[in-house]
Short mmCIF file of C-alpha atoms and ligand atoms in Angstrom, two decimals:
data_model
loop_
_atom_site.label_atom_id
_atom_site.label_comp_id
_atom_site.label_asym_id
_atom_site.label_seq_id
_atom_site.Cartn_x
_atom_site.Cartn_y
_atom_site.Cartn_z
CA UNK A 1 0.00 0.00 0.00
CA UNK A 2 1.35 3.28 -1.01
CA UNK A 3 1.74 5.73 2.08
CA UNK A 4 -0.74 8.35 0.90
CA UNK A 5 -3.66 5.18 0.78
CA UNK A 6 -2.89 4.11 4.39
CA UNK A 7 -5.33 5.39 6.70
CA UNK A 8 -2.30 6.37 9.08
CA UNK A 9 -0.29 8.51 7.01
CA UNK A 10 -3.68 10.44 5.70
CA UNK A 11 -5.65 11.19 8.57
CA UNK A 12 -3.15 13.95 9.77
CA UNK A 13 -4.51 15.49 6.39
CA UNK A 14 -7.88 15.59 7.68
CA UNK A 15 -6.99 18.58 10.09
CA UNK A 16 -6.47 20.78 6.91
CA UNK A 17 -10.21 20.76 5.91
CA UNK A 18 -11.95 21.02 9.45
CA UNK A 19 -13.27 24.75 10.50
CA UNK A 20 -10.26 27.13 10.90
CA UNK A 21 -12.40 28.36 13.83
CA UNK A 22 -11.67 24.59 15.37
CA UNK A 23 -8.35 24.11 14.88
CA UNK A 24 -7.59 27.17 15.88
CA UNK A 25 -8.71 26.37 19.70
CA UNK A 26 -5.90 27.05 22.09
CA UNK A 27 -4.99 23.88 24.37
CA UNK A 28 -5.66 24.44 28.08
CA UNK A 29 -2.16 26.08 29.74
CA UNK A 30 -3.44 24.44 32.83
CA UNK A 31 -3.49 21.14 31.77
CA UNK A 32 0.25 20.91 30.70
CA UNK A 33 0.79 21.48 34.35
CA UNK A 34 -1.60 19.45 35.46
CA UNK A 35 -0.06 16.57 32.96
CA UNK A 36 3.69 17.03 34.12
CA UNK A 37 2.83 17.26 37.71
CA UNK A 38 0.26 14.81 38.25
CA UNK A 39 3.00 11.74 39.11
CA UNK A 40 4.52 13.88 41.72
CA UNK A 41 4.22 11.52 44.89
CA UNK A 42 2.43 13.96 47.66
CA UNK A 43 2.29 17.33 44.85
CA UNK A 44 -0.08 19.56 46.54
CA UNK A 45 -2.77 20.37 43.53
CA UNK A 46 -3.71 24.22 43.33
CA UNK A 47 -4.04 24.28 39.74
CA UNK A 48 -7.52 23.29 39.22
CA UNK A 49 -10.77 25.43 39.79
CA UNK A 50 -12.03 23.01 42.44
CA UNK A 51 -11.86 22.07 46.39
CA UNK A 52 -10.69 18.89 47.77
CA UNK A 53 -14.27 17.84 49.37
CA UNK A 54 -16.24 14.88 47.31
CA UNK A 55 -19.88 15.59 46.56
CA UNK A 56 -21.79 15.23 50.22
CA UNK A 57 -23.68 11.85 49.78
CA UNK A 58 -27.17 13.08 50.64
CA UNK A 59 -26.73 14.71 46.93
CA UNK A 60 -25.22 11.49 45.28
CA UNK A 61 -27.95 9.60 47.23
CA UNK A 62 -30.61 11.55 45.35
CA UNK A 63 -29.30 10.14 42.20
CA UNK A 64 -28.76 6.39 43.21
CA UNK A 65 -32.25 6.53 44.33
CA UNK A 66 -33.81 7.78 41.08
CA UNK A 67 -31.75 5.72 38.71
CA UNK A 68 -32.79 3.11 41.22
CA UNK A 69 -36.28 3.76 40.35
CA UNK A 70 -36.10 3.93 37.07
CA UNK A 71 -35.43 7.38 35.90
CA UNK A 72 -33.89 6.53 32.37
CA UNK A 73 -35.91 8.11 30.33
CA UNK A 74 -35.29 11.05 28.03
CA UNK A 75 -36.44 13.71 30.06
CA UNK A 76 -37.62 17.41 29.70
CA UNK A 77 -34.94 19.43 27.65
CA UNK A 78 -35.39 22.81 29.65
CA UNK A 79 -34.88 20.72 33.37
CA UNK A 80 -37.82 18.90 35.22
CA UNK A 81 -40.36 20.82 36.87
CA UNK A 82 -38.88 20.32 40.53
CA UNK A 83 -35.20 21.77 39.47
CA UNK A 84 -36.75 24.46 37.88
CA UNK A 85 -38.98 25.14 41.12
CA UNK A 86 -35.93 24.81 43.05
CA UNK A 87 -34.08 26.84 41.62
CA UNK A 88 -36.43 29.55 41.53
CA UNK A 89 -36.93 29.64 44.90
CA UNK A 90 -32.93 29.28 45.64
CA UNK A 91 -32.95 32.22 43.63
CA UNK A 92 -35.76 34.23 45.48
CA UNK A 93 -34.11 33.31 48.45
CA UNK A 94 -30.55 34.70 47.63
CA UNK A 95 -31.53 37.33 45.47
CA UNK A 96 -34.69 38.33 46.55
CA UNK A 97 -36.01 38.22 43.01
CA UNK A 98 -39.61 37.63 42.07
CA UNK A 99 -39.80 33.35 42.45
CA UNK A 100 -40.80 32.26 38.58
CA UNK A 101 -39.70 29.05 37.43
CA UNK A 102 -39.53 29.84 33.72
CA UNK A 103 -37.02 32.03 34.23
CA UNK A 104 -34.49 29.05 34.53
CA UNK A 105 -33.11 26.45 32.53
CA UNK A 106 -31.34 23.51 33.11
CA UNK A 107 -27.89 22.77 31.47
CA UNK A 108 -24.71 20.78 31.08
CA UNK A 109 -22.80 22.30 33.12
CA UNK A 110 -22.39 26.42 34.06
CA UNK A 111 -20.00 25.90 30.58
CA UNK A 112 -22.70 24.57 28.68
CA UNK A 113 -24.70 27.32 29.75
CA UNK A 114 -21.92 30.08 28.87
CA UNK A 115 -22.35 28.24 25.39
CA UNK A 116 -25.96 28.34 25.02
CA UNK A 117 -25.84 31.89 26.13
CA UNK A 118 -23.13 32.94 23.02
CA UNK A 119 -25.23 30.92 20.93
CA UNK A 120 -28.35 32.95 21.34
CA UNK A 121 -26.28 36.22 21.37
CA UNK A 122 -23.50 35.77 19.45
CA UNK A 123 -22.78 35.46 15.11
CA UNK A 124 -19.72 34.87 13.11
CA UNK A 125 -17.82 38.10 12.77
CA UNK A 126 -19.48 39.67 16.35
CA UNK A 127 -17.17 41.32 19.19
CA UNK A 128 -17.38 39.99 22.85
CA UNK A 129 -16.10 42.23 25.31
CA UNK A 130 -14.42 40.03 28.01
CA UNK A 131 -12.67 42.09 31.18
CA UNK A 132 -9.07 40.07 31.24
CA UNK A 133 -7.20 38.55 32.58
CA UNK A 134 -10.35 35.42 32.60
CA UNK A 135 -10.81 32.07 32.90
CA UNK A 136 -10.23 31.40 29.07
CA UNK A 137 -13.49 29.36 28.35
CA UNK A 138 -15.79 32.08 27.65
CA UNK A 139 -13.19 33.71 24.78
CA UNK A 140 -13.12 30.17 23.52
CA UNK A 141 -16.57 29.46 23.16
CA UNK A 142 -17.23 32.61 21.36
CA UNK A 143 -14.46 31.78 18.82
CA UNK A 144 -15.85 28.47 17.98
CA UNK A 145 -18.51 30.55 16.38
CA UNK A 146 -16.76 32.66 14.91
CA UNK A 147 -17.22 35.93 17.03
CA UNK A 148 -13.95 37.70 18.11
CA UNK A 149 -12.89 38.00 21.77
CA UNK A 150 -12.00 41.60 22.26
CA UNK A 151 -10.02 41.65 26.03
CA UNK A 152 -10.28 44.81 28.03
CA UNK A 153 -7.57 44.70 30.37
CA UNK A 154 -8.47 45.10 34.42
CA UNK A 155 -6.59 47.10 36.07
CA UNK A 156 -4.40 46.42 39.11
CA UNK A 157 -2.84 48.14 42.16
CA UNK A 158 -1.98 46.76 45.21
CA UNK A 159 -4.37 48.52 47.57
CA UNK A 160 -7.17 47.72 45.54
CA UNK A 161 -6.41 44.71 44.17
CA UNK A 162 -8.24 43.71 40.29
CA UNK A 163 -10.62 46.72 38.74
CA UNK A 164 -12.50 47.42 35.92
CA UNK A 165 -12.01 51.11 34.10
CA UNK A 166 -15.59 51.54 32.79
CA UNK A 167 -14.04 53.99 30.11
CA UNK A 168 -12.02 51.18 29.10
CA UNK A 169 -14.66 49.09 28.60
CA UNK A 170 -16.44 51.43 26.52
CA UNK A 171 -13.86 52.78 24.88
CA UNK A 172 -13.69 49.41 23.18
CA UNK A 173 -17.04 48.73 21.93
CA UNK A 174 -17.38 49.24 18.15
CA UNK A 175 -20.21 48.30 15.70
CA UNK A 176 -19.63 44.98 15.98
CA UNK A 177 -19.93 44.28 19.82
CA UNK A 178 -22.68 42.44 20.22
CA UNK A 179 -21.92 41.27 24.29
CA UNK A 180 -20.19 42.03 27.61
CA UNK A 181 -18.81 39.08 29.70
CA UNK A 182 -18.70 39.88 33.22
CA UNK A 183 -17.42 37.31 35.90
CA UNK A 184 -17.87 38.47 39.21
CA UNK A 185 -16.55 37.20 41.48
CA UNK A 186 -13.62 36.40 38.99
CA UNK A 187 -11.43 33.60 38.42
CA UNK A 188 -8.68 34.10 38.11
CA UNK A 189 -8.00 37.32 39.81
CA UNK A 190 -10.42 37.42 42.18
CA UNK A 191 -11.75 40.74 41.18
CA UNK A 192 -15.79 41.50 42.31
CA UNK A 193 -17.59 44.51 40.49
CA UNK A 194 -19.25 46.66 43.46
CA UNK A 195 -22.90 47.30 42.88
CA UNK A 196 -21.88 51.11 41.15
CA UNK A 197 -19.40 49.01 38.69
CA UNK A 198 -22.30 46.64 37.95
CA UNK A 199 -24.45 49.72 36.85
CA UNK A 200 -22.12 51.17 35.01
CA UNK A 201 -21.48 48.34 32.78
CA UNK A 202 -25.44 47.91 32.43
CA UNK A 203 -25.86 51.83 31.50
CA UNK A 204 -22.83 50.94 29.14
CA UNK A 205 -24.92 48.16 27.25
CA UNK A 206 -28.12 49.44 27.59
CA UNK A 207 -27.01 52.66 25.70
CA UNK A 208 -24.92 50.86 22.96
CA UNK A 209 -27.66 47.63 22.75
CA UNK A 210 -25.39 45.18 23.86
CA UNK A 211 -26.25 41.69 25.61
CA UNK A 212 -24.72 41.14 29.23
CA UNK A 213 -23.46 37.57 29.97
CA UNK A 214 -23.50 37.52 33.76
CA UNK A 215 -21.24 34.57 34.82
CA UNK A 216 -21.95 35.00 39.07
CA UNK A 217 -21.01 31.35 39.51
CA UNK A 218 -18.50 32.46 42.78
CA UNK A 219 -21.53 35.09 43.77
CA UNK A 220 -21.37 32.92 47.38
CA UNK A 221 -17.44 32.85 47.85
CA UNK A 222 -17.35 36.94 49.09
CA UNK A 223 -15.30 37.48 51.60
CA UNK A 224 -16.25 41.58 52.50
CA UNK A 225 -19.72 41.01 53.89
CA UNK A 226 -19.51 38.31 56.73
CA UNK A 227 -20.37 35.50 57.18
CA UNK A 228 -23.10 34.25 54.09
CA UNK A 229 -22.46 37.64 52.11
CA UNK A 230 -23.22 37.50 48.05
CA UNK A 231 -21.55 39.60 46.16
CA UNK A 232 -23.24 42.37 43.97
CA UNK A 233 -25.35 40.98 41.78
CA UNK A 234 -26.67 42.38 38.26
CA UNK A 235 -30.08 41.10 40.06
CA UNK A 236 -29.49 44.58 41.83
CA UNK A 237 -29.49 46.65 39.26
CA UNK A 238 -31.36 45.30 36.71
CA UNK A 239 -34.91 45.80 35.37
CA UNK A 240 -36.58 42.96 34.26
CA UNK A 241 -36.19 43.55 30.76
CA UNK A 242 -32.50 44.35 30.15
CA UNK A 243 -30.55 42.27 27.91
CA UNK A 244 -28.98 39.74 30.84
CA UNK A 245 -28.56 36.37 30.59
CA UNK A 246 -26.75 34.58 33.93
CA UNK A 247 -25.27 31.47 33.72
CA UNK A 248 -24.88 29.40 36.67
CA UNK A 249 -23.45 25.84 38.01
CA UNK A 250 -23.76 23.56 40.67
CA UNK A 251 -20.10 22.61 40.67
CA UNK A 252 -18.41 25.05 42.81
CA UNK A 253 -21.15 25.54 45.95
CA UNK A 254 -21.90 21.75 46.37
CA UNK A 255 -18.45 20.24 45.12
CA UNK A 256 -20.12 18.68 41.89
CA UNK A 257 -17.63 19.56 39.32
CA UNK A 258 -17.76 16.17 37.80
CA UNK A 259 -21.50 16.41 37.29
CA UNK A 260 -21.61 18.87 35.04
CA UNK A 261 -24.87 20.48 35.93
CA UNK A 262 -26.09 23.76 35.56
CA UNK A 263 -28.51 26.07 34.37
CA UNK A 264 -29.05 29.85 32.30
CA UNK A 265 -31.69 32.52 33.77
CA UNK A 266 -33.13 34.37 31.49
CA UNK A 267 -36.20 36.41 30.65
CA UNK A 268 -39.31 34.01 30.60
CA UNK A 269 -39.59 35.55 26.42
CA UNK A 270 -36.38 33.69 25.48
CA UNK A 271 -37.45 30.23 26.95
CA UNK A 272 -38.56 28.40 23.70
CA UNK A 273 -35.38 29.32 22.02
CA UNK A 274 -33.48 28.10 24.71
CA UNK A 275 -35.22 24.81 24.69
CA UNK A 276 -34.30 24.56 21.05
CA UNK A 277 -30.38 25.26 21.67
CA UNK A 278 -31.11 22.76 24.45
CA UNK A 279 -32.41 20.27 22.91
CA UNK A 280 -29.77 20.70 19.47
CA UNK A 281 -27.03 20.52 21.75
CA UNK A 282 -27.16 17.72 24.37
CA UNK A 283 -31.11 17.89 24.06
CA UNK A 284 -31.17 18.02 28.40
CA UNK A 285 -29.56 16.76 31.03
CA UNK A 286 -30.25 13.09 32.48
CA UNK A 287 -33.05 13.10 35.33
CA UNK A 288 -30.96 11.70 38.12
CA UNK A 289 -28.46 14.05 38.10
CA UNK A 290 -31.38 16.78 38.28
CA UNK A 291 -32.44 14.82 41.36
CA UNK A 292 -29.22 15.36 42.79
CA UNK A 293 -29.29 18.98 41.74
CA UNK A 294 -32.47 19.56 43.54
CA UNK A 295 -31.01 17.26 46.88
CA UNK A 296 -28.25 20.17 46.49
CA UNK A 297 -30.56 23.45 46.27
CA UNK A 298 -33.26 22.10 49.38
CA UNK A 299 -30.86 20.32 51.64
CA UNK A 300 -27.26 21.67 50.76
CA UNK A 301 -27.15 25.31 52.87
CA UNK A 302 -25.10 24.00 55.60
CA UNK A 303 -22.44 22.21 52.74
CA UNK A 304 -22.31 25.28 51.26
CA UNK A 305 -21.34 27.64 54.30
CA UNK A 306 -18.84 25.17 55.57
CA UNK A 307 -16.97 25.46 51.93
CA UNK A 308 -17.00 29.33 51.86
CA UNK A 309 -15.89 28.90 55.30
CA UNK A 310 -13.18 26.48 54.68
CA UNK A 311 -11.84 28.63 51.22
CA UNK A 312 -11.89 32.02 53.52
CA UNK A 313 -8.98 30.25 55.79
CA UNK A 314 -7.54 28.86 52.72
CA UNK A 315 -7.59 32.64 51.62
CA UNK A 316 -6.30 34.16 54.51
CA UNK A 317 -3.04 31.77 55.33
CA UNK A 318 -1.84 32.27 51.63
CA UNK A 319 -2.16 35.57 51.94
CA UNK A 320 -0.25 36.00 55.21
CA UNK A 321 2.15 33.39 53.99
CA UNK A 322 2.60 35.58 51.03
CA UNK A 323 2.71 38.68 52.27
CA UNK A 324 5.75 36.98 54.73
CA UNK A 325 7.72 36.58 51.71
CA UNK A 326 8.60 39.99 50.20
CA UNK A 327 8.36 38.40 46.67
CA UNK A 328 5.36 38.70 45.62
CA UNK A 329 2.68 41.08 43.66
CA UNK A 330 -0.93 40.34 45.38
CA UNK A 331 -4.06 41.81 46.81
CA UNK A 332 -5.88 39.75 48.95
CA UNK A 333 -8.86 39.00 46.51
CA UNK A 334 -12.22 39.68 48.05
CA UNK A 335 -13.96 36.66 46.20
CA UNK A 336 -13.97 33.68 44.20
CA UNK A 337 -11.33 30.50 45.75
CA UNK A 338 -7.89 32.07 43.54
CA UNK A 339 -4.79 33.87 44.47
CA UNK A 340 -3.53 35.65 41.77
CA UNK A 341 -0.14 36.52 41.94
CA UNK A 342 3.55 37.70 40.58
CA UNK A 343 6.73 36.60 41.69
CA UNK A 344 9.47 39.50 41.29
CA UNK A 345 12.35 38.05 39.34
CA UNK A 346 10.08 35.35 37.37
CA UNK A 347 8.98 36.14 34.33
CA UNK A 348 8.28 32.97 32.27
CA UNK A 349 5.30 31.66 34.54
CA UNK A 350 5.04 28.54 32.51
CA UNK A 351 8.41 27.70 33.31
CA UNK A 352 7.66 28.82 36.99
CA UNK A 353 4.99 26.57 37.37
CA UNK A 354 7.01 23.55 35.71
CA UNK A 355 9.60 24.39 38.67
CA UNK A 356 7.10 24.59 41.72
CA UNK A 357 6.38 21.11 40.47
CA UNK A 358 9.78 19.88 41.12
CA UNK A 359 11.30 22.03 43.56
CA UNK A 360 7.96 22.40 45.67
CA UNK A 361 5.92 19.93 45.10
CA UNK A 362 2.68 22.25 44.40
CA UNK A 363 0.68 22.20 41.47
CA UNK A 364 0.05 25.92 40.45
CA UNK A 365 -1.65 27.32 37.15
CA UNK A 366 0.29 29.70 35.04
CA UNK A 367 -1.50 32.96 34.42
CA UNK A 368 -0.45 32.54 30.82
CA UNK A 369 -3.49 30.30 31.01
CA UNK A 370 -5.33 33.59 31.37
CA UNK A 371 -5.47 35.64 28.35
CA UNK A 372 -4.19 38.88 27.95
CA UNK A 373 -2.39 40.84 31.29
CA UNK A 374 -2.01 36.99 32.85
CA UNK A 375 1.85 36.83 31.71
CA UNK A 376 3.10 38.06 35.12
CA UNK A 377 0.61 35.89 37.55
CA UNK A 378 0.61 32.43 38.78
CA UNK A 379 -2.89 31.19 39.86
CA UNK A 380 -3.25 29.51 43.65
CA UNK A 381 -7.20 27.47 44.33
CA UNK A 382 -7.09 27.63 48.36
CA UNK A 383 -10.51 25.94 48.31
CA UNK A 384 -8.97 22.99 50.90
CA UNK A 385 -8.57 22.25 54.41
CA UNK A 386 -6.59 23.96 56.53
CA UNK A 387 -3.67 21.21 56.76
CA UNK A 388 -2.90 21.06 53.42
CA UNK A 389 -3.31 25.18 52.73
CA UNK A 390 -0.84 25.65 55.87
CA UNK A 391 1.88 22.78 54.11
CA UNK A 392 1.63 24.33 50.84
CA UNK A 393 1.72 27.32 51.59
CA UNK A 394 4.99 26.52 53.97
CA UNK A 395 6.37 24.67 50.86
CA UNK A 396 5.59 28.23 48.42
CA UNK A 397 6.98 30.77 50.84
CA UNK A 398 10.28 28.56 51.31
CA UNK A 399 10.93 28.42 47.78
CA UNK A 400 10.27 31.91 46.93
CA UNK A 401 12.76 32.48 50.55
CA UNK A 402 15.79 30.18 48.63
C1 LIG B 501 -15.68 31.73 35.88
C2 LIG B 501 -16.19 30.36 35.58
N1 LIG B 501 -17.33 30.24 34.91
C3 LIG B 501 -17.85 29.04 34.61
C4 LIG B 501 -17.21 27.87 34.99
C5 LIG B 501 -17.84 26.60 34.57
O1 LIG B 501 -18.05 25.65 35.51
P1 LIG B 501 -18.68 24.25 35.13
O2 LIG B 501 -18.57 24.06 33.66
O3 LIG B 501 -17.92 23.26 35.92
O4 LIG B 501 -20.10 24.31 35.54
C6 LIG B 501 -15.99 27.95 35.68
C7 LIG B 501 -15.24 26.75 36.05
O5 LIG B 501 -14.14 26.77 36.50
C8 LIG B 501 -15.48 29.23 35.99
O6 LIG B 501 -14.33 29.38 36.67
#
């Protein structure tokens, strides 16, 4: 068989007549990391947006039990009617928002939701305005149809830590912005919009009739307000008819990250296109995991305090542990589970990660990862116990001490 008939030596071919859009996808920064490190016996993983607690079984148990009975089925594509209910009233109950069911809708995942939420918003050729450094998904969602991430660099000093310039943001809509991206509380830097910043970027897209993703997935991690604070929420500023769609995930509150359940609010107008995207994407997700996402709404308040709890300890010995170094760049970030920070005398944070990895034994995630203004910053998750925050953090501050 000549080489250009065998199936091996032609399928690398393939890639040259896929979407440019596809190929084009940038691999995951955090991963390599993840990939080199992972072997390391007793590595200390920070790289990955996620705690260290399993899902709490009365959750899992509400899934056993309906697959147990029979729950198989295909299933309603915009969520069963008792996740919906539940979430409305989680909802009313956080946000104090009127308590309407068909305002939510039940996804794969707070990504899958981000997705669905570009897809109703977003065409080929469109501008998303995304306040960087970000967690990179958001960009790369909008790219795989063709729209064009435009960054808007946060700004940063040390007394006030990660902040959005509202001129900036404007400055850089054109005619082909179509939506803002705002994560708040933010991964990776931590940075939450006050209630004023919130407005501002609302009077920004109402007056240039722009859509506003709101991605308030860390809304519960705030650190400022006390004990079971929630950040500012575009639920506060809002009327009932602006152009927001939130997207929202059961991963981070109730440790489910490897469910990959969430869902999209939106006004009760968009629903039946949303059930279409739905149901032309994964066309809903399965029932028992729903039953374990309601579990997780009626019976999971207690879970949830103990892991803000647990991640504002986390947050407060890395800090001190940083600031005892005389290194580093950092603010202590008011929300979200991430330390953002630079290292004075590293510049390559790849590289730097690569070395914690071998010299510390700590898994960190290069802010390279980040988009745009992450070159300088390594990324820290100190959503874990106490023991192991205090031992990596030990383990950080005597390598940056060498
Ligand atoms: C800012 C932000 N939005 C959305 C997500 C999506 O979470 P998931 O797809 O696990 O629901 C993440 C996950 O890390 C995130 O950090």
């Amino acid at each position: 068989m000549s080489a250009s008939a065998d199936p091996l030596f032609s399928a690398p071919s393939l890639l040259d007549h896929i979407r440019p859009q596809a190929l084009a996808l940038p691999e995951s920064g955090i991963v390599e990391v993840m990939n080199y490190g992972r072997k390391s016996e007793g590595i200390i993983p920070l790289w990955a947006g996620e705690g260290d607690l399993p899902t709490p079984s009365f959750i899992s148990e509400a899934a056993t039990r309906s697959l147990a009975a029979g729950e198989t089925f295909y299933t309603w594509q915009r969520g069963i009617p008792e996740l919906r209910a539940a979430i409305a009233r989680y909802m009313t109950r956080l946000h104090g928002v009127p308590e309407d069911p068909e305002r939510y809708y039940v996804t794969g995942s707070g990504m899958q939701a981000i997705q669905i939420a570009l897809a109703l918003t977003l065409s080929a050729g469109d501008e998303i305005l995304i306040p960087s450094p970000v967690w990179p998904n958001a960009a790369a969602a909008a790219e795989v149809i063709g729209a064009r991430p435009v960054f808007v660099p946060l700004s940063f000093d040390e007394a006030r830590g990660f902040w959005l310039d509202l001129d900036r943001l404007e400055s850089a809509v054109t005619p082909r912005s179509r939506v803002i991206f705002i994560n708040s509380p933010a991964n990776p830097t931590g940075f939450v919009a006050s209630r004023e910043a919130l407005a501002g970027v609302l009077d920004i897209a109402r007056r240039h009739g722009l859509w506003i993703v709101a991605d308030e997935i860390y809304g519960r991690f705030f650190y400022e307000a006390g004990e079971g604070g929630l950040a500012p929420s575009f639920h506060d500023v809002m009327e009932p008819e602006d152009r927001i769609l939130f997207v929202q995930t059961f991963s981070k509150n109730w440790a489910m990250t490897g469910w990959r359940l969430g869902w999209i609010e939106a006004h009760p107008s968009l629903g039946p296109v949303l059930e279409n995207l739905i149901q032309y994407s994964t066309s809903g997700v399965a029932a028992f995991m729903q039953r374990a996402g309601v579990a997780a709404l009626e019976r999971g308040e207690s879970f949830v305090a103990h892991q803000i709890e647990r991640a504002r300890r986390g947050r407060d010995i890395v800090a001190r542990g940083l600031a005892s170094s005389n290194r580093v760049r950092f603010a202590t970030p008011p929300g979200a589970f991430y330390m953002f920070f630079g290292v004075e005398g590293e510049t390559d944070m790849r590289a730097l990660a690569l070395k914690l990895v071998d010299e510390a034994n700590i898994g960190l995630a290069p802010g390279t990862a980040f988009g745009p203004g992450g070159e300088r910053y390594i990324r820290l998750c100190f959503a874990r116990g106490e023991a192991q925050m205090l031992e990596a953090t030990d383990r950080l501050v005597r390598w940056l001490q060498k």
